[in-house]
Short mmCIF file of C-alpha atoms in Angstrom, two decimals:
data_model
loop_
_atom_site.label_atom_id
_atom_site.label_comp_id
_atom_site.label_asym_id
_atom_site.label_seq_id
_atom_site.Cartn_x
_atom_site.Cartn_y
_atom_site.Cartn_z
CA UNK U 1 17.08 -19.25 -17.63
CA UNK U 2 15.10 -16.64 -18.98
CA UNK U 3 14.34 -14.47 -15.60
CA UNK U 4 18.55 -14.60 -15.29
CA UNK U 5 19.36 -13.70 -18.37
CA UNK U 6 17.16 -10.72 -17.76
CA UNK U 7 19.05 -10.03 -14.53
CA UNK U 8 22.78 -10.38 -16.54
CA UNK U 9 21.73 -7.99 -19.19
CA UNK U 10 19.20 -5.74 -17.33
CA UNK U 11 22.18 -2.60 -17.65
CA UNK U 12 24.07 -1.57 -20.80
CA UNK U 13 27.29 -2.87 -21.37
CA UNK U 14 30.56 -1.20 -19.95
CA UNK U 15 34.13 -1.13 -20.83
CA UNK U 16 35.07 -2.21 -17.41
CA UNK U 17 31.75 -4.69 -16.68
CA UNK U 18 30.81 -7.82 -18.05
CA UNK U 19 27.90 -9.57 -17.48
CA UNK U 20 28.08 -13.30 -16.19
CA UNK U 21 25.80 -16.16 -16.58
CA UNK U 22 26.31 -19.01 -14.48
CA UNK U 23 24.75 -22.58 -15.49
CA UNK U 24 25.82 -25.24 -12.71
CA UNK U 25 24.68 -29.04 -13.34
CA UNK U 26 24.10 -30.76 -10.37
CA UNK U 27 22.93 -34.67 -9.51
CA UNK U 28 20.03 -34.19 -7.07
CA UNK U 29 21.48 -37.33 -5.12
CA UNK U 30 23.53 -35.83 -3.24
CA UNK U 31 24.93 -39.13 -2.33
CA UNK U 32 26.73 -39.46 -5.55
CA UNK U 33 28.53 -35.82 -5.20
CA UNK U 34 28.57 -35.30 -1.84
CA UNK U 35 27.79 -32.18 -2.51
CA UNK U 36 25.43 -29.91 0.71
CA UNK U 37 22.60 -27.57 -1.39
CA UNK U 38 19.09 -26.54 -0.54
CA UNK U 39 16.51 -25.64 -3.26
CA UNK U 40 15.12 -22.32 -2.24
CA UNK U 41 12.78 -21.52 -4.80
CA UNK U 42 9.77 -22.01 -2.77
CA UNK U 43 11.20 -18.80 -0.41
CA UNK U 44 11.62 -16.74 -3.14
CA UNK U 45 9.46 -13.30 -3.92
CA UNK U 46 10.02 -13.61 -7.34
CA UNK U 47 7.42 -15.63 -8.83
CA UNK U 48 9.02 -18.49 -11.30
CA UNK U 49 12.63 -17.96 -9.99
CA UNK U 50 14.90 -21.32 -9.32
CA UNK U 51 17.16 -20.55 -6.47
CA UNK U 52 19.59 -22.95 -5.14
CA UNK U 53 22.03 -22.32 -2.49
CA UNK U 54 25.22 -24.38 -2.50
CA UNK U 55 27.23 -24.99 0.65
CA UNK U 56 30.45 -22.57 1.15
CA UNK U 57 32.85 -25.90 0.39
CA UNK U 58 30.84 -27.26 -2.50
CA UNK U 59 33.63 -27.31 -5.64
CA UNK U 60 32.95 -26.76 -9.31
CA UNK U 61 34.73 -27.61 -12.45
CA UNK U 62 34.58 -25.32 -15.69
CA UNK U 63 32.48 -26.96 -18.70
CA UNK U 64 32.73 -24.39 -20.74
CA UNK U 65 32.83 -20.59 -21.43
CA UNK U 66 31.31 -18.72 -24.34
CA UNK U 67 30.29 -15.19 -24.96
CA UNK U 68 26.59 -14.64 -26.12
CA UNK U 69 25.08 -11.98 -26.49
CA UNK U 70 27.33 -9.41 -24.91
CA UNK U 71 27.51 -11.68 -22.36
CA UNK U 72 29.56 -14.96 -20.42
CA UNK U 73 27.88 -17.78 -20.00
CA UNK U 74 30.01 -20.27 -17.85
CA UNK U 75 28.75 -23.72 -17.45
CA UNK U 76 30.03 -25.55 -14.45
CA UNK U 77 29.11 -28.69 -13.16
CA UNK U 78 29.34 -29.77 -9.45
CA UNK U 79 32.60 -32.10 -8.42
CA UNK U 80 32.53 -35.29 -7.40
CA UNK U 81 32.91 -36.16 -3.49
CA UNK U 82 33.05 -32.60 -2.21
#
């Protein structure tokens, strides 16, 4: 979390921009969400980084949204049988 908070609040804050944090929970068996994602943190060029790429039909549902820190972070967690 700490390399993307770094990214959300690398630039000042706007009147018109907000910085975003997204936190997404997902069950690594993807049997049990059906959910299609790929861990791509092994391709990445930034050392430490956790990448995941979720397929274009996976669905989401809203935990919760706070600001902190002049900034939103927006937990989501993956839906069941996508």
């Amino acid at each position: 979390p700490g390399r993307a908070i770094a990214f959300a609040t690398k630039y000042p804050p706007a009147e018109d921009i907000v910085s975003v944090l997204f936190e997404i929970e997902c069950d690594a068996d993807v049997a049990s969400t059906g959910a299609i994602f790929a861990d791509l943190s092994k391709f990445s060029v930034i050392d430490k980084e956790q990448e995941v790429l979720f397929d274009i039909g996976t669905s989401f549902y809203v935990k919760s949204a706070r600001m902190e820190k002049e900034m939103y972070v927006i937990q989501l967690k993956v839906a069941q049988n996508n």
